[in-house]
Amino acid sequence: RWHTYKSWRLIISIRHYIPKRKYRLGFSKAKRNFLLILISCSMVSQVLTFSLDNSSRTFALFLSASSLALFSLFHASYSYGAKYFWWYLAITTIFSFLVASINISTGWPFGAIKFSQNIGPKIFDVPLIIIIGWLMMSHPILVLARQISKHWIFFFGGAGLAAWDLFLDPMMKEFGYWSWKPFKTSLPLVKAVPLSNSIGWLLSGMALMALLNAILPKNRRKQGIDFKLIVFVLSWVWLSRIFTNIFVLDNPGVAILG
C-alpha cells in the first residue's frame, strides 16, 4: 500500500509540474482549401486584367479585389472569431467610406481626384472598389504589423497600406480609372501621383490601424491564424505589383521605391 501511495504521489507531482502543451490545430482542410480557392481566383483575375478591354477589365478587377477581400474576411473569422469579423467589417467599411467621402468633397487627404465612368458602381459618389480595396488589405497588414511590433503597430500598418497604394495608384491611373488635378510635388521616381496622396495614405492608414488594433481582439482561436497564408498573399501582391510596374506599365521607379 505504501508503495502504491508513493507511486500515485509521484505521478500527481509530475503532472503538477509539467504544464499542458499549448498548440494550435491549424485550419481544417476544407477551410484552407476554400481560402486557397479565393486566392487563386484573385491571382487569375489580376493577370487577366492586362489583356482585356475596358469593360471586361473592370469586371476582372472587381473579381480580383473581391476575392482577396473575401479571403481577408474569412481568414479573420477563422483566426479570431465572429467578434473580430464583424468589427473589422464595420470599422473598415465605415472608415474607408468616410475618408473617401471627405476627400471627394475637400480634396484632402489624398488630393483632388477625378474618377472615370469606367470605375464601376458607386455608393454616394464613393467607388465601391475603394472600399473593397481597404477590406482586402487591412486585415493581412494588421496581422503582419502585430507580428513585427507590439507598440508600433499603427506605424507599420499605416506604412504597409501606404506602400500598397504606391503600387496601386499608378496602375489605376494608367488604366484610366482615376486621375488628379495638376500638381507640382510628388515622391521621387513616382511622378504620376502627388505627394499629398502618399502622405494622406500614410496618415489615414495609421489612423485605421490604430483603431483596428485597439478594438479588434488579439486572442486567436484554437486553430491559430495560419500566418503562412498571410505572408503568401502579401508577397504575391508585392511581387506582382513590382513585375507589373517594370514589365507592363514601364514604371520602374515605382517598383524600385516600393
Short mmCIF file of C-alpha atoms in Angstrom, two decimals:
data_model
loop_
_atom_site.label_atom_id
_atom_site.label_comp_id
_atom_site.label_asym_id
_atom_site.label_seq_id
_atom_site.Cartn_x
_atom_site.Cartn_y
_atom_site.Cartn_z
CA ARG A 1 0.00 0.00 0.00
CA TRP A 2 2.81 2.38 0.89
CA HIS A 3 4.46 1.68 -2.47
CA THR A 4 1.20 2.34 -4.32
CA TYR A 5 0.70 5.58 -2.41
CA LYS A 6 4.20 6.79 -3.31
CA SER A 7 3.68 5.91 -6.99
CA TRP A 8 0.46 7.89 -7.23
CA ARG A 9 2.05 10.80 -5.41
CA LEU A 10 4.93 10.79 -7.91
CA ILE A 11 2.52 10.76 -10.88
CA ILE A 12 0.49 13.64 -9.43
CA SER A 13 3.67 15.63 -8.80
CA ILE A 14 4.87 15.15 -12.37
CA ARG A 15 1.50 16.24 -13.79
CA HIS A 16 1.55 19.26 -11.49
CA TYR A 17 4.98 20.50 -12.56
CA ILE A 18 4.71 19.74 -16.31
CA PRO A 19 2.30 22.27 -17.85
CA LYS A 20 -0.11 21.41 -20.63
CA ARG A 21 1.24 21.84 -24.10
CA LYS A 22 -0.07 24.86 -25.93
CA TYR A 23 -0.60 24.07 -29.55
CA ARG A 24 -2.65 25.23 -32.49
CA LEU A 25 -4.54 22.75 -34.54
CA GLY A 26 -4.42 24.81 -37.75
CA PHE A 27 -7.29 25.40 -40.16
CA SER A 28 -9.27 22.41 -41.29
CA LYS A 29 -8.51 21.13 -44.78
CA ALA A 30 -11.86 22.42 -46.06
CA LYS A 31 -11.29 25.93 -44.70
CA ARG A 32 -7.74 26.10 -46.00
CA ASN A 33 -8.81 24.88 -49.46
CA PHE A 34 -11.58 27.48 -49.56
CA LEU A 35 -9.10 30.25 -48.76
CA LEU A 36 -6.72 28.93 -51.41
CA ILE A 37 -9.54 28.97 -53.99
CA LEU A 38 -10.21 32.64 -53.20
CA ILE A 39 -6.51 33.47 -53.53
CA SER A 40 -6.27 31.58 -56.84
CA CYS A 41 -9.36 33.34 -58.21
CA SER A 42 -7.84 36.70 -57.33
CA MET A 43 -4.49 35.84 -58.92
CA VAL A 44 -6.01 34.62 -62.18
CA SER A 45 -8.34 37.63 -62.43
CA GLN A 46 -5.46 40.03 -61.78
CA VAL A 47 -3.38 38.51 -64.56
CA LEU A 48 -6.33 38.76 -66.96
CA THR A 49 -6.82 42.49 -66.31
CA PHE A 50 -3.85 43.32 -68.53
CA SER A 51 -5.20 41.55 -71.61
CA LEU A 52 -8.86 42.68 -71.56
CA ASP A 53 -10.75 45.70 -72.88
CA ASN A 54 -12.09 48.37 -70.52
CA SER A 55 -15.45 46.81 -69.58
CA SER A 56 -14.05 43.30 -69.15
CA ARG A 57 -11.03 44.69 -67.28
CA THR A 58 -13.31 46.40 -64.77
CA PHE A 59 -15.10 43.11 -64.11
CA ALA A 60 -11.80 41.26 -63.71
CA LEU A 61 -10.53 43.97 -61.38
CA PHE A 62 -13.64 43.70 -59.20
CA LEU A 63 -13.38 39.91 -59.16
CA SER A 64 -9.72 40.01 -58.15
CA ALA A 65 -10.23 42.56 -55.37
CA SER A 66 -13.44 40.97 -54.11
CA SER A 67 -11.83 37.54 -53.93
CA LEU A 68 -8.99 38.86 -51.76
CA ALA A 69 -11.45 40.86 -49.66
CA LEU A 70 -13.41 37.66 -49.02
CA PHE A 71 -10.15 35.92 -48.18
CA SER A 72 -9.39 38.59 -45.58
CA LEU A 73 -12.87 38.40 -44.07
CA PHE A 74 -12.98 34.60 -43.84
CA HIS A 75 -9.38 34.39 -42.65
CA ALA A 76 -10.27 36.91 -39.94
CA SER A 77 -13.29 34.85 -38.89
CA TYR A 78 -11.40 31.54 -38.89
CA SER A 79 -8.50 33.04 -36.93
CA TYR A 80 -10.14 35.34 -34.40
CA GLY A 81 -13.85 34.56 -34.39
CA ALA A 82 -17.13 36.32 -35.16
CA LYS A 83 -16.47 39.39 -32.99
CA TYR A 84 -13.30 40.22 -34.90
CA PHE A 85 -15.04 39.53 -38.22
CA TRP A 86 -17.98 41.89 -37.64
CA TRP A 87 -15.97 44.66 -36.02
CA TYR A 88 -13.38 44.51 -38.80
CA LEU A 89 -16.05 44.61 -41.50
CA ALA A 90 -17.90 47.53 -39.86
CA ILE A 91 -14.89 49.66 -38.90
CA THR A 92 -13.01 49.25 -42.17
CA THR A 93 -16.10 49.83 -44.33
CA ILE A 94 -17.22 52.94 -42.45
CA PHE A 95 -13.70 54.36 -42.18
CA SER A 96 -12.87 53.89 -45.85
CA PHE A 97 -16.23 55.34 -46.93
CA LEU A 98 -15.86 58.42 -44.70
CA VAL A 99 -12.26 59.11 -45.72
CA ALA A 100 -13.13 58.76 -49.41
CA SER A 101 -16.22 60.99 -48.99
CA ILE A 102 -14.19 63.70 -47.25
CA ASN A 103 -11.57 63.56 -49.98
CA ILE A 104 -14.17 63.85 -52.74
CA SER A 105 -15.67 66.91 -51.06
CA THR A 106 -12.49 68.67 -49.94
CA GLY A 107 -9.52 67.20 -51.84
CA TRP A 108 -7.99 66.12 -48.53
CA PRO A 109 -6.15 63.92 -47.58
CA PHE A 110 -5.39 62.26 -50.95
CA GLY A 111 -5.55 65.25 -53.27
CA ALA A 112 -8.16 66.34 -55.82
CA ILE A 113 -9.08 63.06 -57.55
CA LYS A 114 -11.38 62.69 -60.53
CA PHE A 115 -12.97 59.27 -61.10
CA SER A 116 -13.88 58.00 -64.56
CA GLN A 117 -17.17 56.41 -65.54
CA ASN A 118 -15.44 53.05 -66.02
CA ILE A 119 -14.63 52.63 -62.35
CA GLY A 120 -17.81 50.70 -61.62
CA PRO A 121 -20.64 51.16 -59.11
CA LYS A 122 -20.55 53.93 -56.53
CA ILE A 123 -22.11 54.49 -53.12
CA PHE A 124 -22.91 58.20 -52.73
CA ASP A 125 -20.11 59.09 -55.20
CA VAL A 126 -17.61 56.76 -53.47
CA PRO A 127 -16.45 53.99 -55.85
CA LEU A 128 -17.20 50.58 -54.38
CA ILE A 129 -13.78 49.30 -55.47
CA ILE A 130 -12.13 51.68 -52.97
CA ILE A 131 -14.00 50.18 -50.02
CA ILE A 132 -13.25 46.67 -51.28
CA GLY A 133 -9.56 47.58 -51.53
CA TRP A 134 -9.41 48.66 -47.89
CA LEU A 135 -11.17 45.46 -46.82
CA MET A 136 -8.80 43.43 -48.96
CA MET A 137 -5.54 44.71 -47.46
CA SER A 138 -6.19 45.98 -43.94
CA HIS A 139 -6.53 42.59 -42.21
CA PRO A 140 -3.39 40.97 -43.68
CA ILE A 141 -1.33 44.10 -42.97
CA LEU A 142 -2.68 44.33 -39.41
CA VAL A 143 -1.77 40.69 -38.76
CA LEU A 144 1.74 41.30 -40.11
CA ALA A 145 2.17 44.52 -38.11
CA ARG A 146 1.18 42.73 -34.91
CA GLN A 147 3.87 40.17 -35.63
CA ILE A 148 6.51 42.84 -36.21
CA SER A 149 5.91 45.06 -33.19
CA LYS A 150 3.82 45.35 -30.04
CA HIS A 151 3.98 49.12 -29.64
CA TRP A 152 4.31 50.48 -33.20
CA ILE A 153 1.54 48.51 -34.87
CA PHE A 154 -0.19 51.67 -36.11
CA PHE A 155 3.01 52.89 -37.80
CA PHE A 156 3.99 49.63 -39.50
CA GLY A 157 0.38 49.02 -40.53
CA GLY A 158 -0.02 52.53 -41.94
CA ALA A 159 3.29 52.26 -43.79
CA GLY A 160 2.16 48.93 -45.25
CA LEU A 161 -1.07 50.42 -46.59
CA ALA A 162 0.79 53.45 -47.99
CA ALA A 163 3.30 51.16 -49.73
CA TRP A 164 0.48 49.11 -51.26
CA ASP A 165 -1.19 52.27 -52.56
CA LEU A 166 2.12 53.39 -54.02
CA PHE A 167 1.85 50.42 -56.38
CA LEU A 168 -1.91 50.74 -56.89
CA ASP A 169 -2.38 54.37 -57.90
CA PRO A 170 -0.06 54.49 -60.95
CA MET A 171 -1.75 51.34 -62.28
CA MET A 172 -5.27 52.72 -61.77
CA LYS A 173 -4.25 56.00 -63.40
CA GLU A 174 -2.71 54.13 -66.33
CA PHE A 175 -5.95 52.18 -66.80
CA GLY A 176 -7.91 55.44 -66.76
CA TYR A 177 -9.93 54.79 -63.60
CA TRP A 178 -8.88 57.99 -61.81
CA SER A 179 -6.56 60.96 -62.11
CA TRP A 180 -5.52 64.06 -60.18
CA LYS A 181 -5.75 67.72 -60.98
CA PRO A 182 -2.37 69.20 -61.96
CA PHE A 183 0.13 69.04 -59.08
CA LYS A 184 3.71 70.17 -58.52
CA THR A 185 5.20 67.83 -55.93
CA SER A 186 5.47 64.04 -55.93
CA LEU A 187 7.61 61.32 -54.43
CA PRO A 188 10.97 60.68 -56.12
CA LEU A 189 10.59 58.23 -59.02
CA VAL A 190 6.76 58.37 -58.79
CA LYS A 191 5.78 61.29 -60.99
CA ALA A 192 2.25 60.07 -61.69
CA VAL A 193 0.97 60.54 -58.12
CA PRO A 194 1.02 63.72 -55.99
CA LEU A 195 2.99 63.76 -52.73
CA SER A 196 -0.18 64.67 -50.84
CA ASN A 197 -1.70 61.32 -51.83
CA SER A 198 1.18 59.33 -50.32
CA ILE A 199 1.14 61.40 -47.13
CA GLY A 200 -2.65 61.05 -46.93
CA TRP A 201 -2.41 57.27 -47.23
CA LEU A 202 0.23 57.07 -44.53
CA LEU A 203 -1.79 59.19 -42.10
CA SER A 204 -5.17 57.58 -42.82
CA GLY A 205 -3.56 54.12 -42.77
CA MET A 206 -2.02 54.78 -39.36
CA ALA A 207 -5.37 56.05 -38.07
CA LEU A 208 -7.20 52.93 -39.25
CA MET A 209 -4.53 50.58 -37.91
CA ALA A 210 -4.61 52.28 -34.50
CA LEU A 211 -8.38 51.97 -34.44
CA LEU A 212 -8.43 48.32 -35.52
CA ASN A 213 -5.65 47.31 -33.14
CA ALA A 214 -7.39 48.99 -30.20
CA ILE A 215 -10.80 47.42 -30.83
CA LEU A 216 -10.24 44.07 -32.52
CA PRO A 217 -9.49 41.01 -30.35
CA LYS A 218 -5.88 39.86 -30.15
CA ASN A 219 -6.55 36.38 -28.80
CA ARG A 220 -6.51 33.77 -31.53
CA ARG A 221 -8.88 30.85 -31.82
CA LYS A 222 -7.61 27.36 -31.07
CA GLN A 223 -6.72 26.65 -34.69
CA GLY A 224 -4.39 29.69 -34.91
CA ILE A 225 -4.09 32.21 -37.73
CA ASP A 226 -2.24 30.29 -40.47
CA PHE A 227 0.31 33.09 -40.84
CA LYS A 228 1.79 31.42 -43.94
CA LEU A 229 -1.32 32.32 -45.95
CA ILE A 230 -0.99 35.96 -44.89
CA VAL A 231 2.66 36.01 -45.94
CA PHE A 232 1.81 34.36 -49.25
CA VAL A 233 -0.93 36.89 -50.07
CA LEU A 234 1.18 39.92 -49.17
CA SER A 235 4.17 38.51 -51.08
CA TRP A 236 2.01 37.93 -54.15
CA VAL A 237 0.61 41.47 -54.02
CA TRP A 238 4.07 42.97 -53.59
CA LEU A 239 5.90 40.88 -56.23
CA SER A 240 3.10 41.06 -58.80
CA ARG A 241 2.97 44.86 -58.50
CA ILE A 242 6.75 45.08 -58.95
CA PHE A 243 6.51 42.91 -62.08
CA THR A 244 3.57 44.93 -63.41
CA ASN A 245 5.26 48.28 -62.97
CA ILE A 246 8.52 47.13 -64.57
CA PHE A 247 7.34 44.99 -67.49
CA VAL A 248 3.75 46.12 -68.19
CA LEU A 249 3.37 49.77 -67.20
CA ASP A 250 7.01 50.80 -67.76
CA ASN A 251 7.21 52.41 -64.30
CA PRO A 252 10.50 51.08 -62.92
CA GLY A 253 10.69 53.97 -60.44
CA VAL A 254 7.54 52.77 -58.69
CA ALA A 255 8.92 49.25 -58.47
CA ILE A 256 12.21 50.49 -57.03
CA LEU A 257 10.61 52.74 -54.43
CA GLY A 258 8.00 50.14 -53.50
#
